[in-house]
mmCIF file of C-alpha atoms in Angstrom:
data_model
loop_
_atom_site.group_PDB
_atom_site.id
_atom_site.type_symbol
_atom_site.label_atom_id
_atom_site.label_comp_id
_atom_site.label_asym_id
_atom_site.label_seq_id
_atom_site.Cartn_x
_atom_site.Cartn_y
_atom_site.Cartn_z
ATOM 1 C CA MET N 6 102.552 85.971 84.693
ATOM 2 C CA SER N 7 101.569 85.401 81.395
ATOM 3 C CA ILE N 8 99.304 83.218 78.892
ATOM 4 C CA SER N 9 101.374 80.656 77.071
ATOM 5 C CA PRO N 10 99.630 79.842 73.506
ATOM 6 C CA TYR N 11 98.622 76.661 74.345
ATOM 7 C CA GLN N 12 97.392 77.802 77.347
ATOM 8 C CA TYR N 13 94.985 80.573 75.176
ATOM 9 C CA GLN N 14 93.531 77.897 73.153
ATOM 10 C CA LEU N 15 92.521 75.800 76.211
ATOM 11 C CA LEU N 16 91.338 78.987 77.685
ATOM 12 C CA SER N 17 89.410 80.128 74.102
ATOM 13 C CA GLN N 18 87.970 76.382 73.612
ATOM 14 C CA SER N 19 87.083 75.769 76.853
ATOM 15 C CA PHE N 20 84.408 79.111 77.884
ATOM 16 C CA ALA N 21 82.951 77.911 73.905
ATOM 17 C CA THR N 22 82.007 74.565 74.932
ATOM 18 C CA ILE N 23 80.120 76.523 78.323
ATOM 19 C CA LYS N 24 78.915 79.720 76.263
ATOM 20 C CA PRO N 25 75.959 77.815 74.577
ATOM 21 C CA ASN N 26 74.500 76.847 78.149
ATOM 22 C CA PHE N 27 75.665 80.154 79.869
ATOM 23 C CA HIS N 28 73.128 80.426 81.523
ATOM 24 C CA CYS N 29 72.948 77.275 83.289
ATOM 25 C CA PHE N 30 76.515 77.790 84.303
ATOM 26 C CA CYS N 31 75.587 81.178 86.282
ATOM 27 C CA VAL N 32 72.796 79.106 88.288
ATOM 28 C CA SER N 33 75.502 76.548 88.879
ATOM 29 C CA PHE N 34 78.560 79.398 89.535
ATOM 30 C CA ASN N 35 75.761 81.466 91.946
ATOM 31 C CA HIS N 36 73.931 78.583 93.628
ATOM 32 C CA ARG N 37 77.892 77.705 94.626
ATOM 33 C CA LEU N 38 78.489 81.440 95.706
ATOM 34 C CA LYS N 39 75.445 81.069 98.143
ATOM 35 C CA MET N 40 77.245 78.791 100.217
ATOM 36 C CA HIS N 41 80.646 81.460 101.154
ATOM 37 C CA PRO N 42 79.749 84.067 103.807
ATOM 38 C CA MET N 43 80.281 86.895 101.276
ATOM 39 C CA SER N 44 79.925 90.720 101.388
ATOM 40 C CA MET N 45 79.542 91.276 98.279
ATOM 41 C CA VAL N 46 75.939 92.576 97.283
ATOM 42 C CA ILE N 47 74.698 89.737 94.549
ATOM 43 C CA PRO N 48 71.102 90.751 93.492
ATOM 44 C CA ASN N 49 68.453 88.925 93.487
ATOM 45 C CA ALA N 50 65.619 89.889 91.095
ATOM 46 C CA GLU N 51 65.423 87.821 87.425
ATOM 47 C CA SER N 52 65.682 91.339 85.943
ATOM 48 C CA GLN N 53 68.991 92.067 87.579
ATOM 49 C CA ILE N 54 71.084 88.387 87.129
ATOM 50 C CA LEU N 55 69.819 88.527 83.806
ATOM 51 C CA THR N 56 71.792 91.850 83.283
ATOM 52 C CA ILE N 57 74.627 90.713 85.539
ATOM 53 C CA GLU N 58 74.896 86.788 83.631
ATOM 54 C CA TYR N 59 75.430 88.891 79.997
ATOM 55 C CA GLN N 60 78.102 91.368 81.590
ATOM 56 C CA LEU N 61 79.628 87.906 83.203
ATOM 57 C CA ARG N 62 79.235 86.730 79.358
ATOM 58 C CA ALA N 63 81.199 89.507 78.402
ATOM 59 C CA PHE N 64 83.813 90.739 80.644
ATOM 60 C CA ILE N 65 84.631 86.443 80.817
ATOM 61 C CA GLN N 66 85.027 86.797 76.729
ATOM 62 C CA GLN N 67 86.697 90.891 76.718
ATOM 63 C CA SER N 68 89.472 89.400 78.836
ATOM 64 C CA LEU N 69 90.150 86.086 77.379
ATOM 65 C CA ILE N 70 89.716 88.608 73.949
ATOM 66 C CA ARG N 71 93.141 90.589 75.621
ATOM 67 C CA MET N 72 94.656 87.477 78.276
ATOM 68 C CA ALA N 73 97.886 87.762 75.372
ATOM 69 C CA ASN N 74 98.418 91.321 75.656
ATOM 70 C CA GLN N 75 98.511 92.091 79.748
ATOM 71 C CA LYS N 76 98.465 96.407 79.358
ATOM 72 C CA GLU N 77 95.211 95.384 77.575
ATOM 73 C CA LEU N 78 93.944 93.342 79.767
ATOM 74 C CA CYS N 79 94.334 96.438 82.822
ATOM 75 C CA ARG N 80 93.306 98.559 80.698
ATOM 76 C CA TYR N 81 89.720 97.030 79.688
ATOM 77 C CA ILE N 82 89.301 96.012 82.962
ATOM 78 C CA THR N 83 89.894 99.696 84.587
ATOM 79 C CA ASP N 84 86.758 100.740 81.952
ATOM 80 C CA ASN N 85 84.922 98.641 83.298
ATOM 81 C CA ILE N 86 85.126 98.551 87.348
ATOM 82 C CA ALA N 87 82.070 100.314 87.933
ATOM 83 C CA THR N 88 80.044 97.636 86.963
ATOM 84 C CA ILE N 89 82.046 95.476 89.574
ATOM 85 C CA LYS N 90 82.609 98.196 92.238
ATOM 86 C CA SER N 91 78.810 98.473 92.387
ATOM 87 C CA LEU N 92 78.654 94.742 93.944
ATOM 88 C CA ARG N 93 81.022 96.211 96.215
ATOM 89 C CA PRO N 94 83.684 92.925 96.322
ATOM 90 C CA SER N 95 85.887 92.371 99.869
ATOM 91 C CA ALA N 96 89.340 90.895 98.774
ATOM 92 C CA CYS N 97 88.277 87.601 100.048
ATOM 93 C CA ASP N 98 85.466 87.754 97.935
ATOM 94 C CA ILE N 99 87.573 87.939 94.952
ATOM 95 C CA ARG N 100 89.235 84.775 95.688
ATOM 96 C CA ILE N 101 85.817 83.072 96.458
ATOM 97 C CA LEU N 102 84.758 84.159 93.150
ATOM 98 C CA CYS N 103 87.606 83.086 91.614
ATOM 99 C CA ASN N 104 87.507 79.440 94.009
ATOM 100 C CA CYS N 105 83.615 78.759 92.647
ATOM 101 C CA PHE N 106 84.164 79.613 89.304
ATOM 102 C CA LEU N 107 87.341 77.060 89.062
ATOM 103 C CA ASP N 108 84.259 74.697 90.714
ATOM 104 C CA THR N 109 81.431 75.813 88.037
ATOM 105 C CA LEU N 110 84.123 75.013 85.303
ATOM 106 C CA LYS N 111 85.208 71.601 86.091
ATOM 107 C CA VAL N 112 81.325 70.527 86.414
ATOM 108 C CA HIS N 113 80.385 71.698 83.461
ATOM 109 C CA LEU N 114 82.915 70.705 81.230
ATOM 110 C CA GLY N 115 82.847 67.460 83.000
ATOM 111 C CA LYS N 116 86.108 65.387 81.438
ATOM 112 C CA GLN N 117 86.947 68.318 79.804
ATOM 113 C CA PHE N 118 87.961 69.812 82.595
ATOM 114 C CA THR N 119 91.776 68.184 82.705
ATOM 115 C CA LEU N 120 94.564 69.883 84.470
ATOM 116 C CA ALA N 121 96.627 71.641 81.793
ATOM 117 C CA VAL N 122 92.563 73.307 81.329
ATOM 118 C CA ARG N 123 92.355 73.821 85.568
ATOM 119 C CA ASN N 124 95.945 75.717 85.549
ATOM 120 C CA ALA N 125 94.841 77.519 81.925
ATOM 121 C CA TRP N 126 92.046 78.508 83.873
ATOM 122 C CA LYS N 127 93.773 79.250 87.594
ATOM 123 C CA ARG N 128 96.455 81.751 86.225
ATOM 124 C CA ALA N 129 94.269 83.420 83.763
ATOM 125 C CA LEU N 130 92.355 84.359 87.429
ATOM 126 C CA HIS N 131 94.475 84.882 89.136
ATOM 127 C CA ILE N 132 95.777 87.703 86.205
ATOM 128 C CA VAL N 133 92.147 89.200 86.892
ATOM 129 C CA ALA N 134 92.066 88.501 90.535
ATOM 130 C CA ASN N 135 95.561 91.105 90.988
ATOM 131 C CA VAL N 136 93.879 93.838 88.765
ATOM 132 C CA LEU N 137 90.695 93.722 90.198
ATOM 133 C CA LYS N 138 92.266 94.056 93.390
ATOM 134 C CA ALA N 139 95.338 96.696 92.302
ATOM 135 C CA GLU N 140 92.274 98.579 91.004
ATOM 136 C CA LEU N 141 90.268 98.054 94.523
ATOM 137 C CA PHE N 142 91.760 98.116 96.772
ATOM 138 C CA GLY N 143 95.268 99.071 95.756
ATOM 139 C CA MET N 144 96.687 95.950 96.393
ATOM 140 C CA SER N 145 99.529 94.378 94.800
ATOM 141 C CA ASN N 146 101.500 91.695 94.609
ATOM 142 C CA ILE N 147 104.327 92.606 91.808
ATOM 143 C CA VAL N 148 107.391 94.124 93.439
ATOM 144 C CA TYR N 149 109.127 96.282 90.697
ATOM 145 C CA LEU N 150 112.967 96.059 89.558
ATOM 146 C CA ASP N 151 113.496 99.874 89.461
ATOM 147 C CA GLN N 152 111.740 100.096 93.197
ATOM 148 C CA ILE N 153 114.432 97.500 94.229
ATOM 149 C CA ARG N 154 117.259 99.016 92.545
ATOM 150 C CA GLN N 155 116.295 102.517 94.662
ATOM 151 C CA GLN N 156 116.491 100.492 97.776
ATOM 152 C CA LYS N 157 119.512 98.737 97.399
ATOM 153 C CA GLN N 158 121.437 102.346 96.512
ATOM 154 C CA ILE N 159 119.663 104.389 99.126
ATOM 155 C CA GLY N 160 121.024 101.496 101.951
ATOM 156 C CA HIS N 161 124.162 101.565 100.736
ATOM 157 C CA SER N 162 124.870 105.488 100.364
#
C-alpha cells in the first residue's frame, strides 16, 4: 500500500496547517486519548508532555517526508522505536491512537478536512500502524508472494 503524489500533497498541506499551533492540537489529541481505556503509559508531568509533543511533531514530520519511500519509512520507524516502546503501547492502543489522531485532525482542520484529506491520513496512519505493529509485536498483515508459491509447491509435491 502506498501514497499517491496527490495524497502526499494533501498530507503535507494539512500538517503544515496544524504545525504552527501543534501544542493546541496535542492538547485536543490527549483529551481524546483519555476518553479511551489504554494500557499505554502517557506521562502527566508538563515537562514530559512537552517533550512528547516535540517528539510527536518530529515523528510525524519525518514520517511524512519518508512516506513516499516505504523502505525509508520503515527504517526511520525502526530507528526510533525505543521512544514508542517506552510508552508500552498495546496493539489496541495503536488503533486508538490512529482513530483519535484522525478525530483531532477533523476538529483542527475544520472545512479543510475533506474526504480526500481524511482518506490520505487514513492510508498514511494505516501504513505507520502496520510498521509499528510489526516492530513492536511481530504482527504483520503482509503476505509475501514467495511464501504463497512455496506453500503451493509443497502442497503439490
